[in-house]
XYZ file of C-alpha atoms in Angstrom:
384
model
C 127.760 90.315 49.271
C 128.316 92.013 52.625
C 131.609 93.908 52.659
C 133.958 93.063 55.534
C 133.409 95.237 58.557
C 130.669 97.281 57.007
C 127.029 97.417 55.925
C 125.423 97.843 52.557
C 123.484 100.938 51.636
C 120.669 100.865 49.142
C 121.171 103.305 46.346
C 118.061 105.346 45.678
C 117.078 105.770 42.097
C 115.942 109.180 41.006
C 112.780 109.744 39.024
C 112.967 108.841 35.336
C 113.557 111.822 33.119
C 110.787 112.232 30.564
C 111.850 113.634 27.207
C 109.300 115.347 25.005
C 109.397 114.093 21.425
C 107.669 115.811 18.514
C 106.425 113.704 15.635
C 105.275 114.626 12.174
C 101.753 113.858 10.972
C 103.152 111.083 8.779
C 104.910 109.475 11.747
C 101.772 109.623 13.873
C 99.533 107.983 11.288
C 102.235 105.443 10.416
C 102.219 104.273 14.032
C 98.422 104.587 14.370
C 97.311 103.493 10.918
C 94.144 101.850 12.285
C 92.698 105.360 12.693
C 92.659 105.677 8.906
C 91.242 102.189 8.273
C 94.510 100.284 7.819
C 93.993 97.778 10.635
C 95.269 94.624 8.923
C 96.518 93.603 5.461
C 93.045 92.686 4.163
C 91.365 95.858 5.335
C 94.368 97.906 4.192
C 93.916 96.591 0.644
C 90.195 97.418 0.780
C 90.828 100.912 2.159
C 93.487 101.572 -0.496
C 91.035 100.704 -3.288
C 88.187 102.689 -1.705
C 90.258 105.835 -1.190
C 91.612 105.818 -4.738
C 88.130 105.277 -6.201
C 86.550 108.069 -4.168
C 89.338 110.463 -5.120
C 88.626 109.600 -8.757
C 84.885 110.202 -8.365
C 85.517 113.606 -6.773
C 87.921 114.516 -9.586
C 85.286 113.689 -12.223
C 82.344 115.357 -10.501
C 84.410 118.504 -9.903
C 84.353 119.229 -13.655
C 80.893 117.807 -14.314
C 81.819 114.750 -16.398
C 80.363 111.250 -16.082
C 82.963 109.255 -14.108
C 84.764 106.395 -15.834
C 86.755 104.675 -13.085
C 88.648 101.439 -13.663
C 90.478 99.501 -10.958
C 92.805 96.575 -11.688
C 94.279 94.434 -8.905
C 97.198 92.101 -9.634
C 98.860 89.679 -7.259
C 102.612 90.169 -6.928
C 104.859 87.364 -5.711
C 107.693 87.883 -3.244
C 110.208 87.056 -5.979
C 108.697 89.636 -8.348
C 108.648 92.210 -5.563
C 112.315 91.561 -4.741
C 113.181 91.925 -8.427
C 111.303 95.249 -8.611
C 113.272 96.534 -5.639
C 116.587 95.142 -6.886
C 116.978 92.805 -3.910
C 119.059 89.654 -4.042
C 118.396 86.922 -1.503
C 121.782 85.448 -0.622
C 122.300 81.969 0.770
C 122.368 81.808 4.561
C 125.778 81.495 6.216
C 124.180 79.967 9.325
C 120.916 78.255 8.278
C 120.200 77.114 11.845
C 119.480 80.725 12.815
C 116.531 81.004 10.434
C 113.240 79.226 9.936
C 112.944 76.479 7.362
C 112.051 77.503 3.816
C 108.620 75.856 3.997
C 107.724 77.864 7.109
C 108.944 81.069 5.473
C 106.770 80.407 2.420
C 103.718 79.795 4.619
C 104.301 83.048 6.513
C 105.056 85.096 3.395
C 102.908 88.159 2.853
C 100.715 88.620 -0.180
C 101.290 91.736 -2.266
C 99.000 93.400 -4.767
C 99.535 96.031 -7.420
C 96.493 98.317 -7.503
C 95.964 100.495 -10.597
C 93.200 103.104 -10.576
C 92.403 105.139 -13.724
C 89.865 107.917 -14.129
C 88.797 110.635 -16.555
C 88.688 113.407 -13.970
C 90.253 116.839 -13.785
C 93.776 115.485 -13.414
C 96.648 117.141 -11.583
C 99.240 119.621 -12.730
C 102.785 118.264 -12.755
C 104.031 120.587 -10.031
C 101.068 119.752 -7.761
C 101.436 115.951 -7.763
C 104.137 115.632 -5.048
C 102.256 117.856 -2.599
C 98.858 116.282 -3.326
C 100.095 112.689 -3.058
C 103.135 112.768 -0.769
C 102.335 114.914 2.251
C 99.952 113.643 4.939
C 97.130 116.094 5.797
C 97.719 118.058 2.609
C 94.755 118.327 0.270
C 92.299 120.488 -1.613
C 89.165 119.547 0.337
C 89.548 121.685 3.432
C 86.911 124.287 4.102
C 83.134 124.236 4.400
C 82.180 122.130 1.386
C 80.621 118.731 0.806
C 83.286 116.176 -0.124
C 83.804 112.440 0.147
C 87.122 112.992 1.898
C 88.329 115.928 3.920
C 91.521 115.445 5.887
C 94.096 114.660 3.186
C 94.661 111.144 4.517
C 93.335 108.528 2.084
C 95.726 108.350 -0.853
C 98.667 109.394 1.338
C 97.962 106.552 3.770
C 97.990 104.165 0.809
C 101.487 105.452 0.050
C 102.493 105.074 3.718
C 101.117 101.514 3.781
C 102.996 100.731 0.553
C 106.196 101.985 2.163
C 105.611 99.797 5.237
C 104.507 96.653 3.419
C 106.106 96.441 -0.022
C 108.664 99.238 0.092
C 107.756 100.371 -3.432
C 106.939 103.989 -4.343
C 103.696 105.157 -5.936
C 103.565 105.947 -9.662
C 101.243 108.783 -10.714
C 100.517 109.607 -14.353
C 98.196 112.550 -14.889
C 97.036 115.069 -17.459
C 95.258 118.131 -16.142
C 92.099 119.435 -17.787
C 93.901 122.504 -19.133
C 96.634 120.447 -20.830
C 96.061 119.418 -24.450
C 98.291 116.400 -24.948
C 101.228 116.305 -22.550
C 101.017 115.107 -18.989
C 103.343 114.102 -16.205
C 104.644 110.840 -14.797
C 105.893 111.143 -11.244
C 107.349 108.359 -9.106
C 107.409 109.428 -5.489
C 108.019 108.235 -1.971
C 107.396 109.938 1.351
C 109.856 111.015 4.032
C 108.025 109.819 7.149
C 110.075 111.849 9.635
C 109.725 115.141 7.762
C 106.294 114.435 6.245
C 107.597 115.555 2.871
C 107.288 114.050 -0.601
C 110.438 112.560 -2.061
C 110.350 112.633 -5.853
C 112.305 109.771 -7.433
C 111.335 110.352 -11.073
C 109.626 113.276 -12.760
C 109.108 113.474 -16.503
C 106.790 114.908 -19.122
C 104.985 112.189 -21.096
C 102.259 111.945 -23.696
C 98.962 111.057 -22.028
C 96.157 110.092 -24.446
C 93.304 111.453 -22.359
C 92.550 113.749 -19.451
C 92.634 112.134 -16.026
C 94.875 110.369 -13.538
C 96.345 106.880 -13.143
C 97.726 105.824 -9.764
C 99.717 102.610 -9.346
C 100.575 101.443 -5.837
C 101.849 98.086 -4.556
C 100.666 97.141 -1.078
C 100.471 94.184 1.235
C 97.008 92.691 1.455
C 94.713 89.690 1.645
C 92.413 89.578 -1.380
C 90.713 86.311 -0.470
C 89.741 87.588 2.990
C 88.287 90.876 1.702
C 87.105 89.931 -1.789
C 83.441 89.917 -0.738
C 83.726 93.287 0.972
C 85.472 94.887 -2.015
C 82.899 93.591 -4.523
C 80.024 94.636 -2.243
C 81.516 98.133 -2.034
C 81.483 98.430 -5.833
C 77.904 97.159 -6.014
C 76.743 99.691 -3.421
C 78.719 102.426 -5.148
C 76.976 101.613 -8.432
C 73.596 102.143 -6.715
C 74.359 105.706 -5.623
C 76.337 106.644 -8.760
C 74.244 105.295 -11.672
C 75.807 108.033 -13.820
C 79.263 106.419 -13.537
C 80.992 103.606 -15.406
C 82.811 101.434 -12.869
C 85.057 98.447 -13.448
C 86.917 96.144 -11.051
C 89.204 93.365 -12.259
C 91.389 90.894 -10.397
C 93.869 89.332 -12.807
C 91.914 86.887 -15.045
C 89.775 85.566 -12.184
C 87.234 88.344 -11.731
C 85.823 91.200 -13.767
C 82.927 93.361 -12.578
C 81.498 96.051 -14.854
C 78.822 98.516 -13.826
C 77.560 100.447 -16.839
C 76.032 103.863 -16.263
C 72.295 104.203 -16.758
C 71.845 107.900 -16.072
C 73.217 111.008 -17.757
C 72.096 113.254 -14.921
C 75.263 114.182 -13.044
C 74.750 115.978 -9.714
C 75.965 119.561 -9.721
C 79.286 120.075 -8.025
C 78.879 121.139 -4.378
C 79.615 124.793 -3.722
C 81.868 126.184 -1.066
C 80.074 128.065 1.700
C 80.916 129.838 4.927
C 80.602 128.909 8.588
C 77.131 129.384 10.007
C 77.231 131.806 12.979
C 75.610 129.322 15.384
C 78.460 126.813 15.014
C 81.334 129.250 15.562
C 83.665 129.194 18.554
C 86.534 131.398 19.688
C 89.183 129.253 17.978
C 87.508 129.351 14.558
C 86.672 133.062 14.826
C 90.268 133.820 15.777
C 91.574 131.891 12.777
C 89.152 133.643 10.429
C 90.136 137.060 11.763
C 93.826 136.244 11.390
C 93.381 135.100 7.778
C 91.078 137.962 6.794
C 92.399 140.745 4.590
C 89.710 143.116 5.858
C 90.168 145.386 8.839
C 86.493 146.397 8.739
C 84.183 144.156 10.772
C 81.326 144.633 8.273
C 83.534 143.521 5.375
C 84.842 140.613 7.434
C 81.314 139.365 8.141
C 80.279 139.684 4.489
C 83.372 138.413 2.629
C 82.120 134.818 2.498
C 83.894 133.039 5.354
C 80.749 133.443 7.477
C 77.386 132.573 5.922
C 73.868 133.958 6.404
C 74.966 137.417 7.591
C 73.760 140.051 5.075
C 75.298 143.541 5.159
C 72.378 145.222 6.943
C 72.529 142.614 9.711
C 76.317 142.962 9.869
C 75.992 146.726 10.498
C 73.633 146.081 13.410
C 76.075 143.524 14.797
C 78.883 146.095 14.619
C 76.823 148.416 16.840
C 76.459 145.593 19.373
C 80.164 144.805 19.176
C 81.126 148.437 19.807
C 83.870 148.776 17.197
C 84.026 148.900 13.396
C 87.525 147.421 13.208
C 88.888 143.957 13.882
C 92.521 144.938 13.384
C 94.653 143.874 16.349
C 91.679 142.203 18.029
C 92.528 140.954 21.525
C 91.467 137.533 22.894
C 88.700 139.328 24.779
C 87.499 140.919 21.530
C 87.453 137.500 19.822
C 85.488 136.013 22.730
C 82.965 138.844 22.596
C 82.534 138.582 18.825
C 82.140 134.805 18.843
C 79.463 135.024 21.561
C 77.531 137.646 19.595
C 77.658 135.468 16.477
C 76.503 132.327 18.285
C 73.531 134.155 19.833
C 72.604 135.912 16.592
C 69.167 135.270 15.066
C 69.779 134.497 11.414
C 68.534 132.274 8.614
C 69.383 128.545 8.637
C 72.184 127.331 6.332
C 71.440 127.238 2.619
C 71.028 123.592 1.574
C 71.471 124.439 -2.120
C 75.261 124.291 -1.672
C 74.975 120.511 -1.181
C 75.091 117.964 -3.988
C 72.703 115.074 -3.214
C 72.511 112.132 -5.580
C 68.855 112.971 -6.227
C 65.664 110.925 -6.197
C 65.866 110.170 -9.943
C 69.401 108.762 -9.785
C 68.729 106.830 -6.597
C 65.673 105.138 -8.119
C 67.642 104.206 -11.250
C 70.528 102.884 -9.181
C 68.310 100.684 -7.011
C 66.394 99.380 -10.028
C 69.602 98.644 -11.965
C 71.567 96.825 -9.270
C 69.003 95.440 -6.797
C 66.230 94.721 -9.344
C 63.358 94.760 -6.836
C 59.760 94.051 -7.776
C 58.718 97.506 -6.618
C 60.828 100.558 -5.900
C 59.820 103.921 -4.448
C 62.108 106.776 -3.486
C 61.461 110.033 -1.696
C 63.542 113.181 -1.415
C 63.297 115.588 1.503
C 64.636 119.139 1.632
C 67.954 119.675 3.365
C 67.921 120.297 7.086
C 70.453 121.554 9.589
C 71.719 120.797 13.065
C 73.620 123.338 15.139
C 74.563 125.279 11.988
């Protein structure tokens, strides 16, 4: 409205003030869970099962025992879930504000309790919270062949459980060095701090070595049943030395009995090949190194394929025998020398392939073709 005897003036709005917000790794992957394979309830159930199974296989192969992995999936009703959480659904004071009961039932989520047991190396009691309740925390970092690497899989299952069902994960484990006693830990995750939150922690009698993980998640079994069963069938082909079992209540039971006793050797840790190094990695290695001598640094194992005689020649090219207090220019110079160095290709013996024998047995056992032929080639390399 025009004021009497005057004119209106448009008020200019200033630029919006942007505020920088830092988020933890758990917060980031909670908001972007599709990156880790948790796109929808059906795929989230599949990814939960796959990650738990592959963790179990790694735990068994790490100590050289034939894997015995059993997965049980049970459907959990909304009423049973509410009872587990101690929730009481009160009568509505204003029913007109809410959808009709029939519509609510049709839209209700499906929940599943996934139990995965193995006979692997197990986890020490004090290590369970860190291994299972902190995103990007794990034992698979470094230059080594593993099924997983980033410390996401089992933690994302816990994050998805927190988002969908609200129930914590229950971990019961007995480490290889323990004789009879194990640990039972019930834990949640603090999303904002990316820290494990232990709800229960007790010493229990565990009959055998290994780990059992129980997690309740939202899912869609009927939509992803075929994909889950196909995954187990394909897994049985490449791991004929493993006993695998998948059960869904009393409606489905799949058993894959091992046919081979030849377990692949555990992969060995190795160092970075010089041709794949960059300034960032070299700087991190120098910072972590306990050696001030460049020759010792090159030969201590973090960098592969550099024998001591070659390292001494590289020191002459570098112009200094010490890496203590190396400047950014020194790191740049060293990384360039390493990348341009003529050295042997990476040693493929550190890998752990399934092997031609196991692959042939796996194909014959599960696919049952008329003819089967397998061929194994030596390991190669690409850019180190």
